Coordinates of C-alpha atoms and ligand atoms in Angstrom, one line a residue:
X120 CA -113.9 -112.9 345.2
X121 CA -110.7 -110.5 344.3
X122 CA -111.2 -106.8 344.0
X123 CA -110.1 -105.1 341.1
X124 CA -110.4 -101.3 340.8
X125 CA -109.9 -99.2 338.0
X126 CA -110.5 -95.4 337.7
X127 CA -110.6 -93.9 333.8
X128 CA -111.8 -90.4 332.3
X129 CA -112.8 -90.0 329.2
X130 CA -110.5 -87.3 328.5
X131 CA -107.6 -89.2 329.4
X132 CA -106.1 -91.4 326.9
X133 CA -102.8 -93.4 325.8
X134 CA -103.6 -92.8 322.1
X135 CA -105.4 -94.3 319.5
X136 CA -105.1 -98.0 318.8
X137 CA -104.6 -97.6 314.8
X138 CA -105.6 -100.5 312.4
X139 CA -101.8 -101.2 312.0
X140 CA -101.6 -102.3 315.6
X141 CA -103.7 -105.3 314.4
X142 CA -101.1 -106.4 311.6
X143 CA -100.0 -109.8 311.1
X144 CA -97.3 -111.5 308.9
X145 CA -96.9 -114.1 305.9
X146 CA -93.6 -115.6 305.5
X147 CA -92.4 -118.1 302.6
X148 CA -92.4 -120.6 305.6
X149 CA -93.9 -123.9 306.2
X150 CA -97.6 -124.1 304.4
X151 CA -97.9 -120.3 305.0
X152 CA -97.9 -119.5 301.1
X153 CA -98.1 -123.0 299.5
X154 CA -101.0 -125.1 300.5
X155 CA -102.1 -122.1 302.6
X156 CA -103.2 -118.9 301.3
X157 CA -102.0 -120.3 297.6
X158 CA -103.1 -123.3 296.4
X159 CA -104.1 -123.7 293.1
X160 CA -106.7 -126.6 292.1
X161 CA -108.3 -126.1 295.5
X162 CA -112.0 -125.7 295.0
X163 CA -112.0 -122.4 296.8
X164 CA -109.1 -121.0 294.6
X165 CA -109.8 -118.2 292.3
X166 CA -108.0 -118.0 289.0
X167 CA -104.9 -116.9 290.5
X168 CA -104.5 -120.0 293.1
X169 CA -105.9 -117.9 296.0
X170 CA -108.1 -119.8 298.2
X171 CA -111.3 -117.7 298.8
X172 CA -112.3 -119.2 302.0
X173 CA -109.1 -117.9 303.8
X174 CA -109.3 -114.3 302.0
X175 CA -112.8 -114.4 303.7
X176 CA -111.4 -115.6 307.1
X177 CA -108.6 -112.8 306.9
X178 CA -111.1 -110.0 306.0
X179 CA -113.0 -110.9 309.0
X180 CA -110.1 -110.3 311.1
X181 CA -109.7 -106.7 310.1
X182 CA -106.0 -107.0 309.7
X183 CA -104.1 -104.0 309.1
X184 CA -100.5 -104.4 307.5
X185 CA -99.4 -107.9 306.6
X186 CA -95.9 -108.2 306.5
X187 CA -93.8 -110.1 303.7
X188 CA -91.7 -112.3 302.7
X189 CA -90.3 -112.7 306.4
X190 CA -88.8 -113.4 308.8
X191 CA -85.8 -115.6 308.5
X192 CA -86.5 -116.8 304.9
X193 CA -85.7 -113.0 303.8
X194 CA -82.4 -112.8 304.8
X195 CA -81.3 -115.4 301.6
X196 CA -83.9 -114.4 299.4
X197 CA -83.4 -112.5 296.2
X198 CA -87.0 -110.9 295.4
X199 CA -86.1 -110.9 291.8
X200 CA -86.5 -114.5 291.5
X201 CA -90.5 -114.2 292.2
X202 CA -91.5 -112.0 289.3
X203 CA -92.1 -112.8 285.7
X204 CA -93.7 -115.5 283.9
X205 CA -94.0 -118.4 287.0
X206 CA -92.6 -121.1 284.4
X207 CA -89.2 -118.9 284.0
X208 CA -88.9 -118.5 288.0
X209 CA -85.7 -120.2 289.7
X210 CA -86.3 -123.3 291.9
X211 CA -84.1 -122.7 295.0
X212 CA -83.1 -123.8 298.1
X213 CA -85.0 -122.0 300.9
X214 CA -82.0 -122.1 303.6
X215 CA -83.4 -120.8 306.5
X216 CA -86.4 -123.7 306.7
X217 CA -84.9 -126.2 304.8
X218 CA -87.4 -126.1 302.0
X219 CA -87.8 -126.1 298.3
X220 CA -88.5 -122.6 297.0
X221 CA -90.8 -122.4 293.7
X222 CA -91.0 -118.8 293.8
X223 CA -94.6 -119.2 292.1
X224 CA -95.6 -116.4 294.6
X225 CA -94.0 -113.4 294.6
X226 CA -94.1 -109.7 295.3
X227 CA -96.7 -109.4 292.6
X228 CA -99.0 -112.1 293.9
X229 CA -98.6 -111.1 297.3
X230 CA -99.7 -107.4 296.4
X231 CA -103.0 -109.0 294.4
X232 CA -103.6 -110.8 297.6
X233 CA -103.5 -108.5 300.1
X234 CA -105.8 -106.2 297.9
X235 CA -108.3 -108.9 298.3
X236 CA -107.7 -109.3 302.0
X237 CA -108.4 -105.4 302.2
X238 CA -105.0 -105.2 304.1
X239 CA -101.8 -102.9 303.4
X240 CA -98.3 -104.3 303.2
X241 CA -95.4 -103.9 305.3
X242 CA -92.3 -104.9 302.8
X243 CA -89.1 -106.1 304.1
X244 CA -85.6 -106.0 302.4
X245 CA -82.7 -108.6 302.7
X246 CA -80.1 -107.3 304.6
X247 CA -78.3 -110.8 305.1
X248 CA -77.1 -111.8 301.9
X249 CA -78.8 -108.5 300.0
X250 CA -77.4 -105.2 299.5
X251 CA -78.7 -101.7 299.4
X252 CA -78.9 -101.9 295.4
X253 CA -81.4 -104.6 295.7
X254 CA -83.5 -102.9 298.5
X255 CA -83.8 -99.7 296.2
X256 CA -84.7 -101.8 292.9
X257 CA -87.6 -103.1 294.9
X258 CA -88.7 -100.0 296.2
X259 CA -88.5 -98.9 292.3
X260 CA -90.2 -102.0 291.0
X261 CA -93.0 -101.6 293.7
X262 CA -93.5 -97.7 294.2
X263 CA -92.3 -95.9 291.2
X264 CA -95.2 -95.1 288.8
X265 CA -93.5 -96.0 285.2
X266 CA -90.8 -94.8 282.7
X267 CA -87.7 -96.6 284.4
X268 CA -86.4 -100.2 284.1
X269 CA -87.9 -101.8 287.2
X270 CA -91.2 -100.0 287.0
X271 CA -91.8 -100.7 283.6
X272 CA -90.8 -104.4 284.6
X273 CA -93.7 -104.2 286.9
X274 CA -96.0 -103.0 284.2
X275 CA -94.9 -105.8 281.8
X276 CA -95.7 -108.0 284.6
X277 CA -99.1 -106.9 284.6
X278 CA -99.3 -104.4 287.1
X279 CA -99.9 -101.0 285.8
X280 CA -100.4 -99.2 289.0
X281 CA -97.9 -99.5 291.7
X282 CA -98.0 -101.2 294.7
X283 CA -97.1 -98.4 297.0
X284 CA -95.7 -100.1 299.8
X285 CA -95.2 -97.3 302.4
X286 CA -93.7 -99.2 305.3
X287 CA -90.3 -101.4 305.0
X288 CA -88.6 -103.4 307.2
X289 CA -84.6 -103.2 307.0
X290 CA -83.7 -106.8 307.2
X291 CA -84.8 -109.1 310.0
X292 CA -83.7 -110.1 313.5
X293 CA -80.0 -109.5 312.3
X294 CA -79.1 -110.0 315.9
X295 CA -79.6 -113.5 315.9
X296 CA -76.9 -116.4 315.3
X297 CA -79.9 -118.3 313.2
X298 CA -80.0 -115.3 310.7
X299 CA -78.2 -115.8 307.4
X300 CA -75.7 -112.8 307.4
X301 CA -76.1 -112.1 311.4
X302 CA -74.0 -109.0 312.0
X303 CA -72.8 -106.8 314.9
X304 CA -75.0 -104.2 316.1
X305 CA -72.2 -101.8 314.5
X306 CA -72.3 -103.4 311.1
X307 CA -76.3 -103.8 311.1
X308 CA -76.3 -99.8 311.9
X309 CA -74.3 -98.7 309.1
X310 CA -75.6 -101.2 306.2
X311 CA -79.0 -100.2 307.5
X312 CA -78.4 -96.5 307.5
X313 CA -77.1 -96.7 303.7
X314 CA -79.9 -99.0 302.7
X315 CA -82.5 -96.3 304.6
X316 CA -80.9 -93.4 302.4
X317 CA -80.9 -95.1 298.9
X318 CA -84.4 -96.5 299.3
X319 CA -85.5 -92.8 300.5
X320 CA -83.7 -91.4 297.4
X321 CA -86.0 -93.6 295.3
X322 CA -89.5 -92.9 297.3
X323 CA -89.1 -90.2 300.2
X324 CA -92.5 -91.0 301.4
X325 CA -91.5 -94.6 302.9
X326 CA -91.5 -95.3 306.6
X327 CA -88.5 -97.5 307.4
X328 CA -88.4 -99.8 310.5
X329 CA -84.8 -100.7 311.9
X330 CA -84.4 -104.4 313.5
X331 CA -84.2 -104.0 317.2
X332 CA -84.0 -107.2 319.6
X333 CA -85.2 -110.3 318.3
X334 CA -85.9 -111.5 321.8
X335 CA -85.4 -110.3 325.4
X336 CA -83.0 -113.5 325.9
X337 CA -80.5 -112.8 323.4
X338 CA -77.3 -111.8 325.6
X339 CA -76.9 -108.6 323.3
X340 CA -80.3 -107.1 324.4
X341 CA -80.6 -104.0 325.1
X342 CA -77.4 -102.8 324.0
X343 CA -78.2 -103.9 320.6
X344 CA -81.0 -101.4 320.4
X345 CA -79.0 -98.4 321.8
X346 CA -76.0 -99.3 319.4
X347 CA -78.4 -99.6 316.4
X348 CA -80.4 -96.5 317.2
X349 CA -77.3 -94.4 317.6
X350 CA -76.5 -95.3 314.0
X351 CA -80.0 -94.8 312.3
X352 CA -82.1 -92.7 314.6
X353 CA -82.5 -90.0 312.3
X354 CA -83.0 -92.5 309.4
X355 CA -85.6 -95.1 310.7
X356 CA -89.1 -94.3 312.0
X357 CA -89.4 -97.6 314.2
X358 CA -87.7 -99.8 315.8
X359 CA -88.4 -103.5 315.7
X360 CA -89.4 -105.6 318.9
X361 CA -90.0 -109.7 318.5
X362 CA -91.2 -111.8 321.1
X363 CA -92.7 -115.2 321.4
X364 CA -94.0 -116.8 324.6
X365 CA -94.2 -120.5 325.6
X366 CA -95.7 -122.5 328.6
X367 CA -92.2 -123.5 330.0
X368 CA -93.5 -125.7 332.9
X369 CA -95.4 -123.5 335.1
X370 CA -98.6 -121.9 334.1
X371 CA -98.2 -118.9 336.2
X372 CA -95.3 -117.6 334.5
X373 CA -97.0 -118.4 331.1
X374 CA -100.0 -116.6 332.3
X375 CA -97.8 -113.6 333.4
X376 CA -96.3 -113.4 330.1
X377 CA -98.1 -109.8 329.5
X378 CA -95.9 -108.3 332.4
X379 CA -92.5 -109.5 330.6
X380 CA -94.0 -108.3 327.2
X381 CA -94.7 -104.8 329.0
X382 CA -91.2 -104.4 330.5
X383 CA -89.8 -105.2 327.2
X384 CA -91.6 -102.5 325.7
X385 CA -91.0 -100.2 328.4
X386 CA -87.0 -100.8 328.3
X387 CA -87.0 -100.3 324.7
X388 CA -89.1 -97.3 324.8
X389 CA -86.5 -95.9 327.4
X390 CA -83.7 -96.8 325.0
X391 CA -85.1 -94.9 322.2
X392 CA -85.9 -91.6 324.8
X393 CA -82.1 -92.1 325.9
X394 CA -80.9 -91.9 321.9
X395 CA -83.1 -89.2 321.1
X396 CA -81.8 -87.0 323.8
X397 CA -78.3 -88.4 323.1
X398 CA -78.6 -87.2 319.8
X399 CA -80.2 -84.0 320.5
X400 CA -82.9 -85.5 318.0
X401 CA -86.2 -83.6 317.4
X402 CA -87.9 -86.4 316.1
X403 CA -89.6 -89.1 317.7
X404 CA -88.9 -92.9 316.8
X405 CA -92.1 -95.4 317.5
X406 CA -92.2 -99.1 318.2
X407 CA -93.1 -101.8 315.9
X408 CA -93.9 -105.3 317.8
X409 CA -93.7 -106.9 314.5
X410 CA -93.3 -110.4 315.7
X411 CA -95.3 -111.4 318.8
X412 CA -97.5 -114.5 319.6
X413 CA -97.4 -117.9 321.3
X414 CA -94.8 -120.5 320.1
X415 CA -93.8 -124.1 321.1
X416 CA -90.3 -123.9 319.4
X417 CA -89.8 -127.4 318.1
X418 CA -87.3 -128.6 315.7
X419 CA -87.5 -126.9 312.5
X420 CA -85.1 -128.5 310.2
X421 CA -85.4 -132.3 310.8
X422 CA -87.0 -133.0 307.5
X423 CA -86.2 -133.8 303.9
X424 CA -85.7 -131.1 301.3
X425 CA -89.3 -130.4 300.4
X426 CA -91.9 -127.5 299.1
X427 CA -94.2 -126.4 301.8
X428 CA -93.3 -128.6 304.7
X429 CA -95.5 -128.6 307.4
X430 CA -93.5 -126.7 309.9
X431 CA -94.4 -124.6 313.0
X432 CA -98.0 -125.9 313.1
X433 CA -98.7 -125.1 316.3
X434 CA -102.3 -126.2 318.0
X435 CA -103.3 -123.4 320.3
X436 CA -105.5 -124.6 323.8
X437 CA -107.7 -122.4 325.9
X438 CA -104.9 -121.4 328.1
X439 CA -102.9 -120.3 325.2
X440 CA -105.8 -118.0 324.1
X441 CA -105.9 -116.5 327.7
X442 CA -102.2 -115.6 327.4
X443 CA -102.6 -114.3 323.8
X444 CA -105.7 -111.7 325.3
X445 CA -103.2 -110.8 328.3
X446 CA -100.5 -109.8 325.6
X447 CA -103.2 -108.0 323.3
X448 CA -104.0 -105.9 326.6
X449 CA -100.4 -105.0 326.7
X450 CA -99.9 -103.9 323.1
X451 CA -103.2 -101.9 323.4
X452 CA -101.8 -100.0 326.7
X453 CA -98.6 -99.5 325.0
X454 CA -100.0 -97.7 321.9
X455 CA -98.7 -94.2 322.7
X456 CA -95.2 -95.9 321.4
X457 CA -96.3 -99.2 319.8
X458 CA -97.8 -98.1 316.6
X459 CA -97.4 -101.2 314.6
X460 CA -97.5 -104.9 316.0
X461 CA -97.8 -108.1 313.7
X462 CA -99.4 -111.3 314.9
X463 CA -96.7 -113.6 313.7
X464 CA -98.1 -115.5 311.8
X465 CA -101.4 -115.7 310.1
X466 CA -101.8 -118.9 307.9
X467 CA -100.8 -122.6 309.0
X468 CA -97.5 -121.3 310.6
X469 CA -98.0 -120.5 314.3
X470 CA -101.2 -118.9 313.5
X471 CA -104.8 -118.3 313.9
X472 CA -105.8 -119.9 310.8
X473 CA -105.2 -123.3 309.6
X474 CA -106.0 -124.8 306.1
X475 CA -106.2 -128.7 305.2
X476 CA -104.8 -129.1 301.3
X477 CA -107.8 -129.7 299.4
X478 CA -110.1 -129.3 302.3
X479 CA -111.5 -126.6 304.9
X480 CA -110.1 -124.4 307.7
X481 CA -110.4 -123.9 311.3
X482 CA -109.9 -120.9 313.6
X483 CA -107.5 -121.4 316.3
X484 CA -108.3 -120.4 320.0
X485 CA -105.9 -117.5 319.7
X486 CA -108.0 -116.5 316.5
X487 CA -111.1 -114.7 318.9
X488 CA -109.2 -112.6 321.1
X489 CA -107.4 -111.1 318.3
X490 CA -110.5 -110.3 316.4
X491 CA -112.4 -108.8 319.4
X492 CA -109.6 -106.3 319.7
X493 CA -109.1 -105.6 316.1
X494 CA -113.0 -104.8 316.1
X495 CA -112.0 -101.8 318.0
X496 CA -109.5 -100.1 315.6
X497 CA -109.4 -96.5 315.6
X498 CA -110.6 -96.6 319.3
X499 CA -109.1 -94.5 322.0
X500 CA -107.2 -96.6 324.5
X501 CA -107.9 -95.0 327.9
X502 CA -105.4 -94.0 330.5
X503 CA -106.2 -96.6 333.2
X504 CA -105.2 -96.4 337.0
X505 CA -105.7 -100.4 337.8
X506 CA -105.2 -101.8 341.5
X507 CA -105.2 -105.5 341.0
X508 CA -104.5 -108.0 343.9
X509 CA -101.3 -109.6 342.9
X510 CA -100.3 -113.2 342.1
X511 CA -96.8 -114.8 343.0
X512 CA -95.0 -116.3 340.2
X513 CA -91.5 -117.8 340.4
X514 CA -90.3 -116.0 337.0
X515 CA -91.2 -112.5 337.4
X516 CA -92.4 -112.5 341.3
X517 CA -95.6 -110.6 342.4
X518 CA -97.6 -109.7 339.0
X519 CA -101.2 -108.1 338.8
X520 CA -103.3 -111.1 338.6
X521 CA -105.9 -109.1 336.4
X522 CA -104.7 -107.6 333.2
X523 CA -106.8 -105.4 331.3
X524 CA -107.5 -102.5 328.7
X525 CA -110.5 -100.2 328.1
X526 CA -110.9 -98.7 324.7
X527 CA -113.3 -95.9 323.7
X528 CA -114.7 -96.1 320.3
X529 CA -115.9 -92.4 320.3
X530 CA -118.3 -92.4 316.9
X531 CA -119.8 -95.5 318.0
X532 CA -120.2 -94.5 321.6
X533 CA -119.0 -98.1 322.6
X534 CA -116.4 -98.8 325.6
X535 CA -115.1 -102.2 325.5
X536 CA -113.2 -103.5 328.4
X537 CA -110.7 -106.7 327.8
X538 CA -109.8 -108.3 330.9
X539 CA -107.7 -111.6 331.6
X540 CA -108.2 -112.9 335.1
X541 CA -105.4 -115.3 335.8
X542 CA -106.4 -116.1 339.2
X543 CA -106.5 -120.1 338.9
X544 CA -109.5 -120.4 341.7
X545 CA -110.8 -116.9 342.0
X546 CA -113.3 -114.7 340.4
X547 CA -112.6 -111.0 340.2
X548 CA -114.8 -108.3 340.6
X549 CA -113.6 -105.6 338.2
X550 CA -115.2 -102.3 339.3
X551 CA -114.7 -99.3 337.1
X552 CA -116.4 -95.9 337.4
X553 CA -117.3 -94.5 334.2
X554 CA -118.8 -91.3 335.3
X555 CA -117.3 -89.1 333.3
X556 CA -119.0 -90.7 330.2
X557 CA -122.4 -89.7 331.5
X558 CA -124.9 -92.4 331.3
X559 CA -124.0 -95.9 330.2
X560 CA -125.5 -99.2 329.2
X561 CA -124.4 -102.7 329.3
X562 CA -124.3 -104.2 325.6
X563 CA -122.5 -107.7 326.0
X564 CA -120.0 -109.9 327.9
X565 CA -118.2 -112.7 326.1
X566 CA -115.9 -114.7 328.1
X567 CA -113.2 -117.8 327.1
X568 CA -113.2 -120.1 329.9
X569 CA -113.3 -123.6 330.9
X570 CA -112.4 -126.3 333.1
X571 CA -110.2 -128.0 330.0
X572 CA -107.2 -125.5 329.8
X573 CA -105.9 -127.8 327.2
X574 CA -109.3 -127.9 325.1
X575 CA -108.1 -126.9 321.3
X576 CA -109.8 -126.4 318.1
X577 CA -109.2 -128.9 315.5
X578 CA -110.6 -129.5 311.9
X579 CA -112.4 -132.5 313.6
X580 CA -113.9 -130.2 316.7
X581 CA -113.5 -126.7 314.9
X582 CA -115.5 -124.9 317.6
X583 CA -114.4 -126.7 320.9
X584 CA -113.3 -123.7 322.3
X585 CA -115.3 -120.4 321.8
X586 CA -116.1 -116.9 323.4
X587 CA -119.4 -117.6 324.9
X588 CA -122.2 -115.0 326.6
X589 CA -121.2 -114.7 330.2
X590 CA -123.4 -116.1 333.0
X591 CA -123.6 -113.1 335.2
X592 CA -124.5 -109.5 334.2
X593 CA -122.6 -106.5 334.9
X594 CA -124.1 -104.3 337.6
X595 CA -124.3 -100.9 336.7
X596 CA -125.4 -98.3 339.2
X597 CA -126.8 -94.8 338.7
X598 CA -123.8 -92.9 339.9
X599 CA -122.2 -94.9 336.5
X600 CA -120.0 -97.5 338.3
X601 CA -119.8 -100.8 336.7
X602 CA -118.8 -104.0 338.4
X603 CA -118.1 -107.0 336.2
X604 CA -117.4 -110.6 337.5
X605 CA -114.4 -112.1 335.5
X606 CA -114.4 -115.8 336.3
X607 CA -111.4 -117.6 337.3
X608 CA -108.7 -118.3 334.6
X609 CA -110.6 -116.5 331.7
X610 CA -110.5 -113.7 328.9
X611 CA -113.5 -110.9 328.8
X612 CA -114.6 -108.5 326.4
X613 CA -117.3 -106.6 327.8
X614 CA -119.0 -103.9 326.2
X615 CA -121.1 -100.6 327.2
X616 CA -122.6 -98.0 325.4
X617 CA -122.3 -94.2 326.6
X618 CA -126.4 -93.2 326.2
Ligands
AHR836 O1 -92.2 -116.2 312.8 C1 -91.1 -117.3 312.7 C2 -89.9 -116.8 312.9 O2 -89.6 -116.6 314.2 C3 -89.3 -115.8 311.7 O3 -89.0 -116.2 310.9 C4 -88.2 -115.0 312.5 O4 -88.3 -114.0 312.0 C5 -88.5 -115.1 313.9 O5 -87.4 -115.8 314.6

């Protein structure tokens, strides 16, 4: 059995894990919107065409913000196509995903839908083919109370109250050659700055997210981030990070994805610090990890032009959920800098929730670690000192074999330990001294593990992979030391109550 030692003190924490850390993303892509969240005629659809079963599932996820409308789609999207009477809205080619966009669903429908889900909105403005004026008009349409052309247009379209969208992304992945309107970091920095200025003239209370590197694998990383920040430091509130992981053939590398994500965050946090010092700024720019997930990138354009093609419908395995859990820990452990993080995406497209047109839904394996962590929103992520035995990986060298995070929800008096044991053949005994909390009692230990790492949920077997109660009970000694056994290759959620 491997031995992992962890030291914490209740007065020392990284930061608070706000609800925005458990955000997600809906793009006009594949069946995310059409035949996903919006399916008029479905037996579960309400009068607006929103599937109530999907809404319930998303409500249960306790999502903070939902990013919309893209993604790559954003960079050639005209938001004005998606407002007003539905039968007058133009049908367009979506060039990002080779799809037919009917525009039946736009910003007003999205605002109504997110309200039903109990989530807020992270808006996004097109900086590919769009311009600063379009962006300012969108903010006016959404946030200005009344009495102007665009705010009165919103009211005429049935929305008397402003949508009040407080967070906006300044474009999407503008460093990527795949992006419509890709730019150099200097060109993007200047365009984004001018866009930020005009958007803030409309609504000074908004927060803005500048595009950071769209992956660590792009040659411009991390120089892109430095340059963009030098143009935008005083105008942006957040810099974005995007990163998807897939199994590239070696399970140990894949399981160590958390390690890669951590070094990405630390590099960008350092870059922010550098620019802050260089520009002599007093303000702090934070990070928005607004696209993260596991994604097996198959061919995305090998299909005829059609509405809502089945795209990026990855089916996640038990192994994927373990990797996912490791990533969740990394986001939590960096919540001093990463204030927002969007699981990309939410429904049907690389998603935790899958729907069948006219039929039911099922929850993917990755749904569970997300929901377990989102249930701890508002808690303090404790500063941990963890001494985990290491594991050798071909891609990253030696990495900790156990990745963990501890979060304290003071009002509830509950401490939650999240832990991924990535040792293939060894259990790990995780010992943590909780003496500073006083007396604690064990509440529950749920684990995801199993012999078939490739097991997946599906419409036929929706509950094949689920978290289940652990077989062993943690030992809590009278001095407040806890020892939890983490089975080989497992994701664990262990709860204690402070007495
Ligand atoms: O989430 C899928 C795609 O991944 C998004 O459209 C894009 O921003 C990223 O490359």
